[in-house]
Coordinates of C-alpha atoms in Angstrom, one line a residue:
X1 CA 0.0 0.0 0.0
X2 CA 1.9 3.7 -1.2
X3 CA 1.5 6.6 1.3
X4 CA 0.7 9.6 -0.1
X5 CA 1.7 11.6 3.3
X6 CA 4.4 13.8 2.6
X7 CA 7.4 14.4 5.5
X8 CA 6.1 17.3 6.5
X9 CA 5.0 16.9 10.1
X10 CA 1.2 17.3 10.6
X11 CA -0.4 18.8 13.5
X12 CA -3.1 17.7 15.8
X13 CA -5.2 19.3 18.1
X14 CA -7.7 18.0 20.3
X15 CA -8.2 20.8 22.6
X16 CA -5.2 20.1 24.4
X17 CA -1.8 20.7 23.5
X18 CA -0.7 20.7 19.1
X19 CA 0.9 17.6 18.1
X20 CA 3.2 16.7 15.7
X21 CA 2.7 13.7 13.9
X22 CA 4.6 12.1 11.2
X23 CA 4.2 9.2 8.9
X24 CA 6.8 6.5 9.2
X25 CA 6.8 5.0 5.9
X26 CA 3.2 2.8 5.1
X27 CA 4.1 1.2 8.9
X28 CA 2.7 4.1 11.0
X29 CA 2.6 7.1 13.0
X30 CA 5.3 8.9 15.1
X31 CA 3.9 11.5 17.4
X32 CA 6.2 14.4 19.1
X33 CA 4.5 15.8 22.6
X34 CA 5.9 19.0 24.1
X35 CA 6.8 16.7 27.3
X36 CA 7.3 13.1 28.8
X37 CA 3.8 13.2 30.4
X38 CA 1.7 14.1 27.6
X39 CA 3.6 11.4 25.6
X40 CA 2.4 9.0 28.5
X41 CA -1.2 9.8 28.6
X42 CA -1.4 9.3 24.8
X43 CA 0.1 6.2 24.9
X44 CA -2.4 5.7 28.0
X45 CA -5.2 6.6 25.6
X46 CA -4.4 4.3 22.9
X47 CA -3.4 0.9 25.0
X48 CA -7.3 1.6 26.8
X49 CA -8.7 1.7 23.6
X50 CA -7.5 -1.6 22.1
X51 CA -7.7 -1.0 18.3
X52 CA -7.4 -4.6 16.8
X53 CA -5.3 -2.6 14.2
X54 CA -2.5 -1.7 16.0
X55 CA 0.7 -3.4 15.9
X56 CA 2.8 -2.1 18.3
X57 CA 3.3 0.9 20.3
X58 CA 6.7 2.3 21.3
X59 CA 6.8 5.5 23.7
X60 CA 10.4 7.3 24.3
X61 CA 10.7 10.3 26.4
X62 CA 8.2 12.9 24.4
X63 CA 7.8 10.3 21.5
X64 CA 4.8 7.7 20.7
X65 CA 5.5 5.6 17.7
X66 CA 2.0 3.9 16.9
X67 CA 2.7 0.9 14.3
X68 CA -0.6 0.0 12.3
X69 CA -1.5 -3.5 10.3
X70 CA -2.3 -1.9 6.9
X71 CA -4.4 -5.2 6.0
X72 CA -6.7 -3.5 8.7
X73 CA -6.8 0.1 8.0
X74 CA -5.7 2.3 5.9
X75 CA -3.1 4.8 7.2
X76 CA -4.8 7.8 6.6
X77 CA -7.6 6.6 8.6
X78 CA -5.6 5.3 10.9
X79 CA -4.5 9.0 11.7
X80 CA -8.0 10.2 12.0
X81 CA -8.8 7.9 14.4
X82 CA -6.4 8.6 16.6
X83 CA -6.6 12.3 16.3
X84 CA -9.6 11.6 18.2
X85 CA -8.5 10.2 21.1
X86 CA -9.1 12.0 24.3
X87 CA -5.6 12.3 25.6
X88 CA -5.9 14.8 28.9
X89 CA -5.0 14.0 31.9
X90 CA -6.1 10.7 33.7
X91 CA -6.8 9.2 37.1
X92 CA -5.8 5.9 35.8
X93 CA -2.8 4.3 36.2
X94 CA 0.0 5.0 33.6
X95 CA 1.5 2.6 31.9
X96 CA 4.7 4.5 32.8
X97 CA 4.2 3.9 36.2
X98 CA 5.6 0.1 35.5
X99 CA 7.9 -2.6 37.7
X100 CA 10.2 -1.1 40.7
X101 CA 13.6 -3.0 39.9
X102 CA 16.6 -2.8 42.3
X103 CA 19.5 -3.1 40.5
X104 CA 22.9 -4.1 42.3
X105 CA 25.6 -2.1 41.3
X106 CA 29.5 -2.6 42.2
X107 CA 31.1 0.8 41.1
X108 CA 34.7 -0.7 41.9
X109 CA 34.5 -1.9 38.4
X110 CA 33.7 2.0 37.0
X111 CA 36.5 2.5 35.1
X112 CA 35.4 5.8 34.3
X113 CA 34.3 7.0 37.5
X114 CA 37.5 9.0 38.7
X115 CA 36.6 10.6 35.0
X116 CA 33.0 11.5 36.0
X117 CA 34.4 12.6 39.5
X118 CA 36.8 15.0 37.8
X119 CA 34.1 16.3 34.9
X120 CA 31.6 17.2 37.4
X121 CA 34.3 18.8 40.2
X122 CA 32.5 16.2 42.8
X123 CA 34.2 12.9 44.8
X124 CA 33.9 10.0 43.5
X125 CA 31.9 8.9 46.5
X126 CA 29.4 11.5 46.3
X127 CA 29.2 10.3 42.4
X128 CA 28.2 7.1 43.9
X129 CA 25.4 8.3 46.4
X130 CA 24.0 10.8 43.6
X131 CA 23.9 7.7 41.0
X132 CA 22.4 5.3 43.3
X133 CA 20.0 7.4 45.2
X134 CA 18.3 8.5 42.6
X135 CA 14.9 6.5 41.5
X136 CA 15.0 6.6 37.1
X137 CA 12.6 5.7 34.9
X138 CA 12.6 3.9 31.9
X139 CA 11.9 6.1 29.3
X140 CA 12.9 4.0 26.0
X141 CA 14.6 0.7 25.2
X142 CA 17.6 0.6 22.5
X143 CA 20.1 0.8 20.9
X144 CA 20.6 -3.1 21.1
X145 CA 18.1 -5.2 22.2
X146 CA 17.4 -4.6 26.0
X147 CA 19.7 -1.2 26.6
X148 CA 17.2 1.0 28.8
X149 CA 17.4 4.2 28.7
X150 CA 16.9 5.8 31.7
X151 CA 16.3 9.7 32.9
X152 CA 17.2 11.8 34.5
X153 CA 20.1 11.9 36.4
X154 CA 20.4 14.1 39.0
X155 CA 21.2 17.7 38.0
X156 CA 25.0 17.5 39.6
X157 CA 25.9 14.5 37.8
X158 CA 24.2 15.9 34.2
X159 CA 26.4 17.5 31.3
X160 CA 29.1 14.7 31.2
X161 CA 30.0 14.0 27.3
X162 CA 30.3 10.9 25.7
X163 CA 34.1 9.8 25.5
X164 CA 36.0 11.0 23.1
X165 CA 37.2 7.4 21.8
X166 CA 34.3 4.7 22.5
X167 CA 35.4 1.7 24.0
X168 CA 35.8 -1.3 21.2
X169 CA 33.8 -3.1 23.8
X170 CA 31.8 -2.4 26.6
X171 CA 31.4 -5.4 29.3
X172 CA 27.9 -7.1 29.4
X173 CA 26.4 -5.7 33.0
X174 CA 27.9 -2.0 32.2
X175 CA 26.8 1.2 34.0
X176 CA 27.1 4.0 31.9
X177 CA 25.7 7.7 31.5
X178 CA 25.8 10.4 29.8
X179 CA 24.6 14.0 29.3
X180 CA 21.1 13.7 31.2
X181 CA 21.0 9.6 31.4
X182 CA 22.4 6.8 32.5
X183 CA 22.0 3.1 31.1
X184 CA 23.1 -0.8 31.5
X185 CA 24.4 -2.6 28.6
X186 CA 22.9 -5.9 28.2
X187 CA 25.2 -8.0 26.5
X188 CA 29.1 -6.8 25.3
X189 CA 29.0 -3.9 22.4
X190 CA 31.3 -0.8 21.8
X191 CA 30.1 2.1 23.4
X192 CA 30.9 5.5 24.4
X193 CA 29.1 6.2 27.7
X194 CA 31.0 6.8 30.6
X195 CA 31.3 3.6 32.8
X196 CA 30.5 4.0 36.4
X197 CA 29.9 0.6 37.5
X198 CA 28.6 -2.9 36.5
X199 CA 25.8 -5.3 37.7
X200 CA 25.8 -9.0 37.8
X201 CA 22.3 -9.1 36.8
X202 CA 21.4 -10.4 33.7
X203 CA 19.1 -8.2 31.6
X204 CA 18.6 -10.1 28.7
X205 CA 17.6 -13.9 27.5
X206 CA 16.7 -13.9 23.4
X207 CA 16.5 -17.4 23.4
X208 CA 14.0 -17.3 26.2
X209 CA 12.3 -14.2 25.1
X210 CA 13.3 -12.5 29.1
X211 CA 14.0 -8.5 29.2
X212 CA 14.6 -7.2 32.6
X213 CA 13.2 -3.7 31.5
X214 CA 10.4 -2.2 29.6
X215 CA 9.3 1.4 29.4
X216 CA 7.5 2.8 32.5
X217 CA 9.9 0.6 35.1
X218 CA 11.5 2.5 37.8
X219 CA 14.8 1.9 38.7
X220 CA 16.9 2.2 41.4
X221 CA 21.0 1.6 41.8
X222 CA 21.9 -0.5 45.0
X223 CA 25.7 0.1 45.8
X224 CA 27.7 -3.7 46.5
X225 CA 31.2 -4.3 46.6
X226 CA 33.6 -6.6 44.3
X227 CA 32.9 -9.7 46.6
X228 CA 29.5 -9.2 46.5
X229 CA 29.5 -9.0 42.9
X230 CA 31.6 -12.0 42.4
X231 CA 29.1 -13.8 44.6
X232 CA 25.7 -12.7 43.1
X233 CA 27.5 -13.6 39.5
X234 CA 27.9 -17.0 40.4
X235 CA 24.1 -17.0 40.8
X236 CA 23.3 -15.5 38.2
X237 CA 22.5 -18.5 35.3

């Protein structure tokens, strides 16, 4: 089926605030909010309402990326009907508001966390409390399978840039961040975040289909040291 929707973004109104959508390929509709909890409530809005004709939804930060089944309905249509959605505000649960998951972190095995110290004209001990006291949320999954991406980090720690030379490989179990965010890497893969720390925990299982994360889950760093990382990686299958 040929689109006939041009690039330009369209805008949507529904009394609330505009929104920009625009058409990704014949597959569906991406949809830019002016903030994280407008983005929310849509997606809200259109996991209550169930359409049989939607593939898949993926929310990140102020984005909803609706994915249609064309067989169903045609694009166009598939626009108009979501225009229509009543997206304000709701007393509902969001589907943000997902899992609490402690994660175990040992930041002995940061080996950018003297860096991060330096960058950001703190210890690296008050790096540690800022990183681990903090409660994230989940607000997208990439760039590999399983990677959350998860905001914000506390102002003190933000502003950090990427390194200059990423790392030809990054450690499964990885603690990184940068700028405003910090994430885990699932499984080994170059990278240029800055590493603070690792966790035993395993995050992903293709074989078996397991994710630790999904969008909405809150997260929250526990601090352990090297032996009790050695110990909890022995557990971990």
């Amino acid at each position: 089926m040929k689109s006939d929707f041009r690039k330009k973004p369209r805008n949507m109104d529904n009394g609330q605030d505009r929104i920009a959508s625009h058409p990704l390929a014949d597959l569906g509709w991406l949809f830019r909010f002016a903030n994280e909890s407008l983005a929310q409530d849509f997606h809200f809005s259109v996991q209550k309402a169930a359409f049989p004709w939607v593939r898949d939804l993926v929310p990140a930060y102020k984005t909803v990326a609706v994915f249609h089944n064309p067989a169903l309905i045609a694009m166009g249509k598939a626009l108009e009907t979501l225009q229509t959605l009543k997206h304000g505000k709701t007393k509902k649960p969001n589907p943000f508001q997902g899992k609490e998951i402690i994660v175990p972190c040992c930041y002995q095995l940061g080996p950018d966390l003297d860096l991060v110290a330096e960058k950001t004209l703190l210890t690296t001990k008050e790096v540690i409390q800022l990183h681990s006291e903090t409660i994230y949320l989940v607000y997208a999954i990439g760039f590999t399978p399983g990677f959350p991406y998860l905001g914000y980090l506390p102002e003190k720690l933000q502003g950090v840039p990427r390194l200059a030379t990423p790392r030809v490989k990054v450690e499964a179990g990885s603690v990184g961040m940068t700028g405003v965010q910090t994430g885990i890497y699932p499984e080994e893969k170059p990278g240029g975040w800055n590493l603070v720390g690792c966790t035993p925990m395993r995050l992903v299982d293709l074989e078996k289909g397991f994710f630790a994360f999904q969008t909405g889950d809150r997260v929250k760093f526990e601090p352990i040291t090297l032996r009790e990382f050695r110990t909890l990686e022995k557990k971990t299958p």
